[in-house]
Amino acid sequence: MPTPIASLDTPAALIDVPRMQRNIQRMQQRMDSLGVRLRPHIKTSKCLPVIEAQLAAGASGVTVSTLKEAEHCFTQGIRDVFYAVAIAPGKLAQALALRRNGCDLSILTDSVRGAQAIVAFAQQHDERFDVWIEIDCDGHRSGLAAEDPALIDVASVLSSGGMRLRGVMTHAGSSYELDTLEALQALAEQERDLCVCAAQSIRAAGLACPEVSIGSTPTALSALNLDGVTEVRAGVYVFFDLVMHNIGVCRADELALSVLTTVIGHQPDKGWIITDAGWMAMSRDRGTQRQRQDFGYGQVCTEAGDWIDGALVTGANQEHGIITLGAANNDEIAARFPIGSRLRILPNHACATGAQFPDYHALDADGAVHTWSRLHGW
Amino acid sequence: MPTPIASLDTPAALIDVPRMQRNIQRMQQRMDSLGVRLRPHIKTSKCLPVIEAQLAAGASGVTVSTLKEAEHCFTQGIRDVFYAVAIAPGKLAQALALRRNGCDLSILTDSVRGAQAIVAFAQQHDERFDVWIEIDCDGHRSGLAAEDPALIDVASVLSSGGMRLRGVMTHAGSSYELDTLEALQALAEQERDLCVCAAQSIRAAGLACPEVSIGSTPTALSALNLDGVTEVRAGVYVFFDLVMHNIGVCRADELALSVLTTVIGHQPDKGWIITDAGWMAMSRDRGTQRQRQDFGYGQVCTEAGDWIDGALVTGANQEHGIITLGAANNDEIAARFPIGSRLRILPNHACATGAQFPDYHALDADGAVHTWSRLHGW
């Protein structure tokens, strides 16, 4: 009689539930010990049972990357939702509808023009939005510099326009480029310090700024103190991935997401194993390309999940993966990995790989498999 | 009153229908003039109205990359389906079910072991599968070399096992690495010649091998003759993309797929425009990275579709795109591209970008917008 995993069609996205639960506990306990709330970023999983496990462990509300995620969470009874992308004016009507239905949705801006658009829409609809201001702590993307005078202008536009200024937020996305504890600790301190300074500037201008929200998985797991911070947002820690492993914030046995694949052929002269997990399954993410170890499109493991040293997905077409065994002996690969045998691939980037699948297959410690659907699109 | 395109939420995947129709006509007319059938690869669009347009223009059947695509096509009345990935033994039951329901599904193998698995399953279920043998014409992935003695072994296993050997097929995937007409013509001839030679070897061994199927968009558009070939498979020509543009097989005004996005912020000091089309919308595909022109994550156009010279998506986070205007003057970018304004991004790789969206929005010549759903997952 086949075990449940043996009955899965491939490619399939597997969640190792015990690992996921340990990852959730690890981050929650760290945030508890640092005295801050944890608001997980659900863009990684987009999957209700995962989010529910995070909330059950003590998380306070959720962070989302799309209003579709916000709607999904609210429909499932999660009211405290932070849409942490500077809102396009065209999405304000959708945000308003969520709030009118009872969702405690907060939104984000990083400019006077953005704040003016929020205020104009809110006044037109007699609404008082909860708004955060985005701070740029490392130059990697959006946000206002902590010392930018426009910060006070934005806060003033929001306050005088009748909005509730929730606080300031930042995301140290450049942490993905680091790989030493010292550098991560320094960036975590920079992230904390600049965001707290931004809040203090607003307060010094006589405006309320109750919250300071920071976060990225690498800095959240490296910060020595979070004085002045009220909440941390982090996402990928729930599954971890090879990028996080290269950064140094997780062990190999903490990687909770993998792709189950079937061997469909070989090129023995080249030492290649051909599988049915191409880039459509793994995603095109090559996040380890410029890191300390380039894992190609993923690290190859046995079906049971044991790491096969040196075996990488070195090429990917849409529905074909090419595995190279590397320095290991390529002899007899067709006998060792026959057509129809199965492997698991650890992905570079859990957020991108998960997004390729309509469902996860969640494996309990006892081997039972549950199908967990995930959101797709906007 | 807003035009239909103005009412779309962003990010959105737009199909320029007149361009798509011209692309379909161009390929169909070329195949007609070369005297071969066209069997479009629907992995690019995974979208019924697109497939129907290809069939209406004269295509003979479809090529699919997953059995889910095969099931979808068959449900919609398309019977002639070639699943052009070497079949995993675990998928034979699904293939059998399709055939038992009346689908003229053909399958693929490239090994004695694979052929034996097909025969064993077929004999167990009293079925006679239609089977193709995959030929490796350029060393880029799977298939048997045309001169490999195993080719006759595979054909013999299939024939003596009672299968219907449909023919040989190959895909010159290495054409994606070329960018001169001479090199493309040479590879197209190599693809044709090796696949025809493989068929002749099988015939010389006294076995029937009626069909010779080749194809990739670049070689299909470059071949000078297709003597001995019976059908061509090609996919991305229906939309084209920046990779194809770099290869030299399409003009800028033939790119039929784009992503509509909204400006959500700026970093004026860096000359950055921040949009809501990050890698979740564009995909992580960086297919132009090693080509003659690296387009980053995409070429930026106005909302109307006019190419903005030098403007590229130079960075992408999950829901944030970073546009750099390049050598153009960065002054006043916030005034020229204000928050809430819209742009269109041409993708590197239409197959990968399309896959990020549950639906396309198809724009007719008169500006009307239709929502066309597409398949996701396996």
PDB file of C-alpha atoms in Angstrom, chain A residues 123-360:
ATOM      1  CA  GLN A 123     -12.230  63.078   3.052  1.00  0.00           C
ATOM      2  CA  GLN A 124     -14.351  62.397  -0.004  1.00  0.00           C
ATOM      3  CA  HIS A 125     -15.594  59.217   1.661  1.00  0.00           C
ATOM      4  CA  ASP A 126     -15.628  60.443   5.260  1.00  0.00           C
ATOM      5  CA  GLU A 127     -13.028  57.854   6.306  1.00  0.00           C
ATOM      6  CA  ARG A 128     -10.121  57.981   8.728  1.00  0.00           C
ATOM      7  CA  PHE A 129      -7.462  55.585   7.433  1.00  0.00           C
ATOM      8  CA  ASP A 130      -4.767  54.072   9.629  1.00  0.00           C
ATOM      9  CA  VAL A 131      -1.550  55.004   7.834  1.00  0.00           C
ATOM     10  CA  TRP A 132       2.118  54.104   8.269  1.00  0.00           C
ATOM     11  CA  ILE A 133       5.027  56.041   6.791  1.00  0.00           C
ATOM     12  CA  GLU A 134       7.783  54.052   5.097  1.00  0.00           C
ATOM     13  CA  ILE A 135      11.406  54.775   6.060  1.00  0.00           C
ATOM     14  CA  ASP A 136      14.376  53.866   3.900  1.00  0.00           C
ATOM     15  CA  CYS A 137      17.015  52.418   6.223  1.00  0.00           C
ATOM     16  CA  ASP A 138      19.448  50.985   3.678  1.00  0.00           C
ATOM     17  CA  GLY A 139      18.832  52.492   0.254  1.00  0.00           C
ATOM     18  CA  HIS A 140      17.597  49.280  -1.306  1.00  0.00           C
ATOM     19  CA  ARG A 141      14.118  50.303  -2.442  1.00  0.00           C
ATOM     20  CA  SER A 142      11.411  52.717  -1.288  1.00  0.00           C
ATOM     21  CA  GLY A 143      10.848  54.924   1.749  1.00  0.00           C
ATOM     22  CA  LEU A 144      11.996  58.304   3.038  1.00  0.00           C
ATOM     23  CA  ALA A 145      15.378  58.736   4.694  1.00  0.00           C
ATOM     24  CA  ALA A 146      14.985  59.153   8.459  1.00  0.00           C
ATOM     25  CA  GLU A 147      16.486  62.624   8.271  1.00  0.00           C
ATOM     26  CA  ASP A 148      14.528  63.738   5.186  1.00  0.00           C
ATOM     27  CA  PRO A 149      12.524  66.890   6.029  1.00  0.00           C
ATOM     28  CA  ALA A 150       9.730  65.497   3.840  1.00  0.00           C
ATOM     29  CA  LEU A 151       9.069  62.985   6.620  1.00  0.00           C
ATOM     30  CA  ILE A 152       7.507  65.689   8.772  1.00  0.00           C
ATOM     31  CA  ASP A 153       5.613  67.009   5.753  1.00  0.00           C
ATOM     32  CA  VAL A 154       4.085  63.603   5.127  1.00  0.00           C
ATOM     33  CA  ALA A 155       3.181  63.165   8.787  1.00  0.00           C
ATOM     34  CA  SER A 156       1.630  66.640   8.822  1.00  0.00           C
ATOM     35  CA  VAL A 157      -0.416  66.023   5.684  1.00  0.00           C
ATOM     36  CA  LEU A 158      -1.785  62.826   7.186  1.00  0.00           C
ATOM     37  CA  SER A 159      -2.486  64.271  10.649  1.00  0.00           C
ATOM     38  CA  SER A 160      -3.976  67.533   9.501  1.00  0.00           C
ATOM     39  CA  GLY A 161      -6.020  65.592   6.965  1.00  0.00           C
ATOM     40  CA  GLY A 162      -7.591  63.597   9.755  1.00  0.00           C
ATOM     41  CA  MET A 163      -5.786  60.297   9.237  1.00  0.00           C
ATOM     42  CA  ARG A 164      -4.552  58.165  12.136  1.00  0.00           C
ATOM     43  CA  LEU A 165      -0.762  58.032  11.856  1.00  0.00           C
ATOM     44  CA  ARG A 166       0.016  54.553  13.132  1.00  0.00           C
ATOM     45  CA  GLY A 167       3.760  54.890  13.012  1.00  0.00           C
ATOM     46  CA  VAL A 168       6.837  54.397  10.921  1.00  0.00           C
ATOM     47  CA  MET A 169       8.024  51.203   9.275  1.00  0.00           C
ATOM     48  CA  THR A 170      11.112  50.003   7.456  1.00  0.00           C
ATOM     49  CA  HIS A 171      12.474  46.853   5.860  1.00  0.00           C
ATOM     50  CA  ALA A 172      16.215  46.163   5.731  1.00  0.00           C
ATOM     51  CA  GLY A 173      16.046  44.322   2.432  1.00  0.00           C
ATOM     52  CA  SER A 174      19.769  44.707   1.874  1.00  0.00           C
ATOM     53  CA  SER A 175      20.234  42.060   4.565  1.00  0.00           C
ATOM     54  CA  TYR A 176      19.869  39.524   1.738  1.00  0.00           C
ATOM     55  CA  GLU A 177      23.300  40.612   0.503  1.00  0.00           C
ATOM     56  CA  LEU A 178      25.095  39.797   3.771  1.00  0.00           C
ATOM     57  CA  ASP A 179      26.508  36.590   5.177  1.00  0.00           C
ATOM     58  CA  THR A 180      28.288  37.285   8.426  1.00  0.00           C
ATOM     59  CA  LEU A 181      26.796  37.667  11.869  1.00  0.00           C
ATOM     60  CA  GLU A 182      28.700  40.900  12.449  1.00  0.00           C
ATOM     61  CA  ALA A 183      27.340  42.521   9.293  1.00  0.00           C
ATOM     62  CA  LEU A 184      23.820  41.325  10.049  1.00  0.00           C
ATOM     63  CA  GLN A 185      23.973  42.646  13.600  1.00  0.00           C
ATOM     64  CA  ALA A 186      25.227  45.997  12.314  1.00  0.00           C
ATOM     65  CA  LEU A 187      22.453  46.241   9.725  1.00  0.00           C
ATOM     66  CA  ALA A 188      19.838  45.202  12.283  1.00  0.00           C
ATOM     67  CA  GLU A 189      21.036  47.993  14.563  1.00  0.00           C
ATOM     68  CA  GLN A 190      20.980  50.469  11.646  1.00  0.00           C
ATOM     69  CA  GLU A 191      17.430  49.375  10.797  1.00  0.00           C
ATOM     70  CA  ARG A 192      16.317  49.785  14.423  1.00  0.00           C
ATOM     71  CA  ASP A 193      18.132  53.045  14.996  1.00  0.00           C
ATOM     72  CA  LEU A 194      16.987  54.834  11.841  1.00  0.00           C
ATOM     73  CA  CYS A 195      13.389  53.816  12.250  1.00  0.00           C
ATOM     74  CA  VAL A 196      13.344  54.856  15.915  1.00  0.00           C
ATOM     75  CA  CYS A 197      14.994  58.175  14.959  1.00  0.00           C
ATOM     76  CA  ALA A 198      12.320  58.756  12.329  1.00  0.00           C
ATOM     77  CA  ALA A 199       9.608  58.203  14.932  1.00  0.00           C
ATOM     78  CA  GLN A 200      11.359  60.584  17.312  1.00  0.00           C
ATOM     79  CA  SER A 201      11.539  63.293  14.625  1.00  0.00           C
ATOM     80  CA  ILE A 202       7.812  63.048  14.077  1.00  0.00           C
ATOM     81  CA  ARG A 203       7.146  63.119  17.820  1.00  0.00           C
ATOM     82  CA  ALA A 204       9.485  66.096  18.210  1.00  0.00           C
ATOM     83  CA  ALA A 205       7.330  67.893  15.651  1.00  0.00           C
ATOM     84  CA  GLY A 206       4.405  67.444  17.982  1.00  0.00           C
ATOM     85  CA  LEU A 207       2.707  64.639  16.077  1.00  0.00           C
ATOM     86  CA  ALA A 208       1.682  61.255  17.429  1.00  0.00           C
ATOM     87  CA  CYS A 209       3.726  58.302  16.146  1.00  0.00           C
ATOM     88  CA  PRO A 210       2.924  55.405  18.439  1.00  0.00           C
ATOM     89  CA  GLU A 211       4.473  52.521  16.496  1.00  0.00           C
ATOM     90  CA  VAL A 212       7.879  51.558  15.131  1.00  0.00           C
ATOM     91  CA  SER A 213       7.764  48.514  12.827  1.00  0.00           C
ATOM     92  CA  ILE A 214      10.885  46.983  11.354  1.00  0.00           C
ATOM     93  CA  GLY A 215      11.858  43.717   9.881  1.00  0.00           C
ATOM     94  CA  SER A 216      13.410  41.232   7.542  1.00  0.00           C
ATOM     95  CA  THR A 217      14.092  37.619   8.440  1.00  0.00           C
ATOM     96  CA  PRO A 218      17.891  38.044   8.544  1.00  0.00           C
ATOM     97  CA  THR A 219      17.852  41.171  10.728  1.00  0.00           C
ATOM     98  CA  ALA A 220      15.066  39.870  12.969  1.00  0.00           C
ATOM     99  CA  LEU A 221      17.197  36.803  13.733  1.00  0.00           C
ATOM    100  CA  SER A 222      20.358  38.871  14.297  1.00  0.00           C
ATOM    101  CA  ALA A 223      19.306  41.975  16.255  1.00  0.00           C
ATOM    102  CA  LEU A 224      20.892  42.277  19.699  1.00  0.00           C
ATOM    103  CA  ASN A 225      18.234  44.646  20.979  1.00  0.00           C
ATOM    104  CA  LEU A 226      15.074  46.226  19.633  1.00  0.00           C
ATOM    105  CA  ASP A 227      14.762  49.196  21.969  1.00  0.00           C
ATOM    106  CA  GLY A 228      12.096  51.587  20.778  1.00  0.00           C
ATOM    107  CA  VAL A 229      10.665  49.079  18.315  1.00  0.00           C
ATOM    108  CA  THR A 230       7.067  47.949  18.824  1.00  0.00           C
ATOM    109  CA  GLU A 231       6.711  45.243  16.176  1.00  0.00           C
ATOM    110  CA  VAL A 232       8.720  43.159  13.744  1.00  0.00           C
ATOM    111  CA  ARG A 233       7.581  41.970  10.334  1.00  0.00           C
ATOM    112  CA  ALA A 234       9.255  38.918   8.776  1.00  0.00           C
ATOM    113  CA  GLY A 235       8.097  36.375   6.247  1.00  0.00           C
ATOM    114  CA  VAL A 236      10.433  33.776   4.826  1.00  0.00           C
ATOM    115  CA  TYR A 237      11.501  32.434   8.254  1.00  0.00           C
ATOM    116  CA  VAL A 238       8.374  30.274   8.223  1.00  0.00           C
ATOM    117  CA  PHE A 239       9.912  28.015   5.551  1.00  0.00           C
ATOM    118  CA  PHE A 240      13.468  29.335   5.158  1.00  0.00           C
ATOM    119  CA  ASP A 241      15.318  28.574   1.904  1.00  0.00           C
ATOM    120  CA  LEU A 242      18.795  28.311   0.377  1.00  0.00           C
ATOM    121  CA  VAL A 243      19.214  32.091   0.228  1.00  0.00           C
ATOM    122  CA  MET A 244      18.627  32.267   3.986  1.00  0.00           C
ATOM    123  CA  HIS A 245      20.959  29.310   4.471  1.00  0.00           C
ATOM    124  CA  ASN A 246      23.712  31.152   2.590  1.00  0.00           C
ATOM    125  CA  ILE A 247      23.094  34.280   4.656  1.00  0.00           C
ATOM    126  CA  GLY A 248      23.655  32.112   7.693  1.00  0.00           C
ATOM    127  CA  VAL A 249      20.378  32.487   9.559  1.00  0.00           C
ATOM    128  CA  CYS A 250      19.178  28.892   9.297  1.00  0.00           C
ATOM    129  CA  ARG A 251      20.502  25.357   9.249  1.00  0.00           C
ATOM    130  CA  ALA A 252      19.906  22.875   6.460  1.00  0.00           C
ATOM    131  CA  ASP A 253      17.528  20.933   8.699  1.00  0.00           C
ATOM    132  CA  GLU A 254      15.304  23.990   9.092  1.00  0.00           C
ATOM    133  CA  LEU A 255      14.399  24.231   5.383  1.00  0.00           C
ATOM    134  CA  ALA A 256      10.693  23.402   5.404  1.00  0.00           C
ATOM    135  CA  LEU A 257       9.711  23.815   1.735  1.00  0.00           C
ATOM    136  CA  SER A 258      10.814  21.477  -1.039  1.00  0.00           C
ATOM    137  CA  VAL A 259       9.633  20.368  -4.452  1.00  0.00           C
ATOM    138  CA  LEU A 260       8.941  16.678  -5.039  1.00  0.00           C
ATOM    139  CA  THR A 261       9.971  15.617  -8.534  1.00  0.00           C
ATOM    140  CA  THR A 262      10.186  12.479 -10.689  1.00  0.00           C
ATOM    141  CA  VAL A 263      13.170  11.385 -12.769  1.00  0.00           C
ATOM    142  CA  ILE A 264      12.073  11.268 -16.436  1.00  0.00           C
ATOM    143  CA  GLY A 265      15.386  10.673 -18.191  1.00  0.00           C
ATOM    144  CA  HIS A 266      19.183  10.847 -18.248  1.00  0.00           C
ATOM    145  CA  GLN A 267      22.088  12.040 -20.344  1.00  0.00           C
ATOM    146  CA  PRO A 268      24.717   9.630 -18.962  1.00  0.00           C
ATOM    147  CA  ASP A 269      27.598  11.104 -20.963  1.00  0.00           C
ATOM    148  CA  LYS A 270      27.033  14.440 -19.279  1.00  0.00           C
ATOM    149  CA  GLY A 271      26.117  13.073 -15.879  1.00  0.00           C
ATOM    150  CA  TRP A 272      22.666  14.625 -16.151  1.00  0.00           C
ATOM    151  CA  ILE A 273      19.453  13.459 -14.572  1.00  0.00           C
ATOM    152  CA  ILE A 274      16.349  14.956 -16.211  1.00  0.00           C
ATOM    153  CA  THR A 275      13.330  15.560 -13.961  1.00  0.00           C
ATOM    154  CA  ASP A 276       9.823  16.976 -14.251  1.00  0.00           C
ATOM    155  CA  ALA A 277      10.629  19.978 -12.005  1.00  0.00           C
ATOM    156  CA  GLY A 278      11.734  22.747 -14.344  1.00  0.00           C
ATOM    157  CA  TRP A 279      11.483  26.474 -13.769  1.00  0.00           C
ATOM    158  CA  MET A 280       7.701  26.338 -13.770  1.00  0.00           C
ATOM    159  CA  ALA A 281       8.019  24.375 -10.525  1.00  0.00           C
ATOM    160  CA  MET A 282      11.168  25.914  -9.024  1.00  0.00           C
ATOM    161  CA  SER A 283      10.519  29.463 -10.321  1.00  0.00           C
ATOM    162  CA  ARG A 284      13.176  31.372 -12.218  1.00  0.00           C
ATOM    163  CA  ASP A 285      14.644  32.662  -8.940  1.00  0.00           C
ATOM    164  CA  ARG A 286      18.440  32.450  -8.930  1.00  0.00           C
ATOM    165  CA  GLY A 287      18.877  34.201  -5.603  1.00  0.00           C
ATOM    166  CA  THR A 288      21.953  32.182  -4.674  1.00  0.00           C
ATOM    167  CA  GLN A 289      23.758  33.129  -7.898  1.00  0.00           C
ATOM    168  CA  ARG A 290      25.838  35.845  -6.265  1.00  0.00           C
ATOM    169  CA  GLN A 291      25.981  34.331  -2.779  1.00  0.00           C
ATOM    170  CA  ARG A 292      28.770  32.307  -1.148  1.00  0.00           C
ATOM    171  CA  GLN A 293      27.374  29.121  -2.710  1.00  0.00           C
ATOM    172  CA  ASP A 294      25.457  29.071  -5.973  1.00  0.00           C
ATOM    173  CA  PHE A 295      22.842  26.331  -5.760  1.00  0.00           C
ATOM    174  CA  GLY A 296      21.678  26.696  -9.366  1.00  0.00           C
ATOM    175  CA  TYR A 297      17.915  26.169  -9.324  1.00  0.00           C
ATOM    176  CA  GLY A 298      18.054  24.116  -6.127  1.00  0.00           C
ATOM    177  CA  GLN A 299      19.738  21.554  -3.903  1.00  0.00           C
ATOM    178  CA  VAL A 300      18.841  17.954  -4.655  1.00  0.00           C
ATOM    179  CA  CYS A 301      17.767  15.616  -1.853  1.00  0.00           C
ATOM    180  CA  THR A 302      16.479  12.068  -1.712  1.00  0.00           C
ATOM    181  CA  GLU A 303      12.725  11.529  -1.671  1.00  0.00           C
ATOM    182  CA  ALA A 304      13.003  11.277   2.129  1.00  0.00           C
ATOM    183  CA  GLY A 305      14.685  14.688   2.230  1.00  0.00           C
ATOM    184  CA  ASP A 306      18.338  13.744   2.774  1.00  0.00           C
ATOM    185  CA  TRP A 307      20.721  16.230   1.151  1.00  0.00           C
ATOM    186  CA  ILE A 308      22.737  14.641  -1.715  1.00  0.00           C
ATOM    187  CA  ASP A 309      26.073  16.444  -1.492  1.00  0.00           C
ATOM    188  CA  GLY A 310      27.042  18.209  -4.684  1.00  0.00           C
ATOM    189  CA  ALA A 311      23.805  17.412  -6.511  1.00  0.00           C
ATOM    190  CA  LEU A 312      22.244  20.580  -7.909  1.00  0.00           C
ATOM    191  CA  VAL A 313      19.597  21.570 -10.409  1.00  0.00           C
ATOM    192  CA  THR A 314      22.014  23.176 -12.833  1.00  0.00           C
ATOM    193  CA  GLY A 315      19.542  23.900 -15.620  1.00  0.00           C
ATOM    194  CA  ALA A 316      15.847  24.419 -15.979  1.00  0.00           C
ATOM    195  CA  ASN A 317      13.459  24.605 -18.903  1.00  0.00           C
ATOM    196  CA  GLN A 318       9.749  25.086 -18.393  1.00  0.00           C
ATOM    197  CA  GLU A 319       8.936  21.502 -17.380  1.00  0.00           C
ATOM    198  CA  HIS A 320      12.425  19.952 -17.389  1.00  0.00           C
ATOM    199  CA  GLY A 321      14.981  20.175 -14.623  1.00  0.00           C
ATOM    200  CA  ILE A 322      18.590  19.172 -15.271  1.00  0.00           C
ATOM    201  CA  ILE A 323      20.399  17.742 -12.247  1.00  0.00           C
ATOM    202  CA  THR A 324      24.169  17.463 -12.157  1.00  0.00           C
ATOM    203  CA  LEU A 325      25.777  15.327  -9.491  1.00  0.00           C
ATOM    204  CA  GLY A 326      28.908  17.434  -9.460  1.00  0.00           C
ATOM    205  CA  ALA A 327      32.170  16.029  -8.164  1.00  0.00           C
ATOM    206  CA  ALA A 328      30.446  12.785  -7.223  1.00  0.00           C
ATOM    207  CA  ASN A 329      30.882   9.858  -9.527  1.00  0.00           C
ATOM    208  CA  ASN A 330      28.512  10.088 -12.461  1.00  0.00           C
ATOM    209  CA  ASP A 331      28.717   6.371 -13.248  1.00  0.00           C
ATOM    210  CA  GLU A 332      25.541   4.411 -13.206  1.00  0.00           C
ATOM    211  CA  ILE A 333      23.312   7.415 -12.615  1.00  0.00           C
ATOM    212  CA  ALA A 334      20.531   5.734 -14.565  1.00  0.00           C
ATOM    213  CA  ALA A 335      20.754   2.753 -12.226  1.00  0.00           C
ATOM    214  CA  ARG A 336      21.040   4.823  -9.056  1.00  0.00           C
ATOM    215  CA  PHE A 337      18.285   7.274 -10.047  1.00  0.00           C
ATOM    216  CA  PRO A 338      16.105   5.277 -12.452  1.00  0.00           C
ATOM    217  CA  ILE A 339      13.245   6.701 -14.466  1.00  0.00           C
ATOM    218  CA  GLY A 340      10.255   6.982 -12.164  1.00  0.00           C
ATOM    219  CA  SER A 341      12.301   7.437  -8.981  1.00  0.00           C
ATOM    220  CA  ARG A 342      11.726  10.567  -6.952  1.00  0.00           C
ATOM    221  CA  LEU A 343      13.787  13.351  -5.483  1.00  0.00           C
ATOM    222  CA  ARG A 344      13.160  16.466  -3.469  1.00  0.00           C
ATOM    223  CA  ILE A 345      14.587  19.855  -4.420  1.00  0.00           C
ATOM    224  CA  LEU A 346      15.234  22.624  -1.890  1.00  0.00           C
ATOM    225  CA  PRO A 347      14.504  26.004  -3.517  1.00  0.00           C
ATOM    226  CA  ASN A 348      16.556  29.172  -3.578  1.00  0.00           C
ATOM    227  CA  HIS A 349      13.630  31.331  -2.570  1.00  0.00           C
ATOM    228  CA  ALA A 350      10.572  29.951  -0.821  1.00  0.00           C
ATOM    229  CA  CYS A 351       8.335  32.944  -1.710  1.00  0.00           C
ATOM    230  CA  ALA A 352       8.982  32.527  -5.438  1.00  0.00           C
ATOM    231  CA  THR A 353       8.809  28.730  -5.556  1.00  0.00           C
ATOM    232  CA  GLY A 354       5.625  28.554  -3.507  1.00  0.00           C
ATOM    233  CA  ALA A 355       3.970  31.013  -5.889  1.00  0.00           C
ATOM    234  CA  GLN A 356       4.288  28.518  -8.746  1.00  0.00           C
ATOM    235  CA  PHE A 357       1.866  26.100  -7.067  1.00  0.00           C
ATOM    236  CA  PRO A 358      -1.904  26.300  -6.481  1.00  0.00           C
ATOM    237  CA  ASP A 359      -1.500  24.053  -3.415  1.00  0.00           C
ATOM    238  CA  TYR A 360       1.051  22.918  -0.918  1.00  0.00           C
TER     239      TYR A 360
END
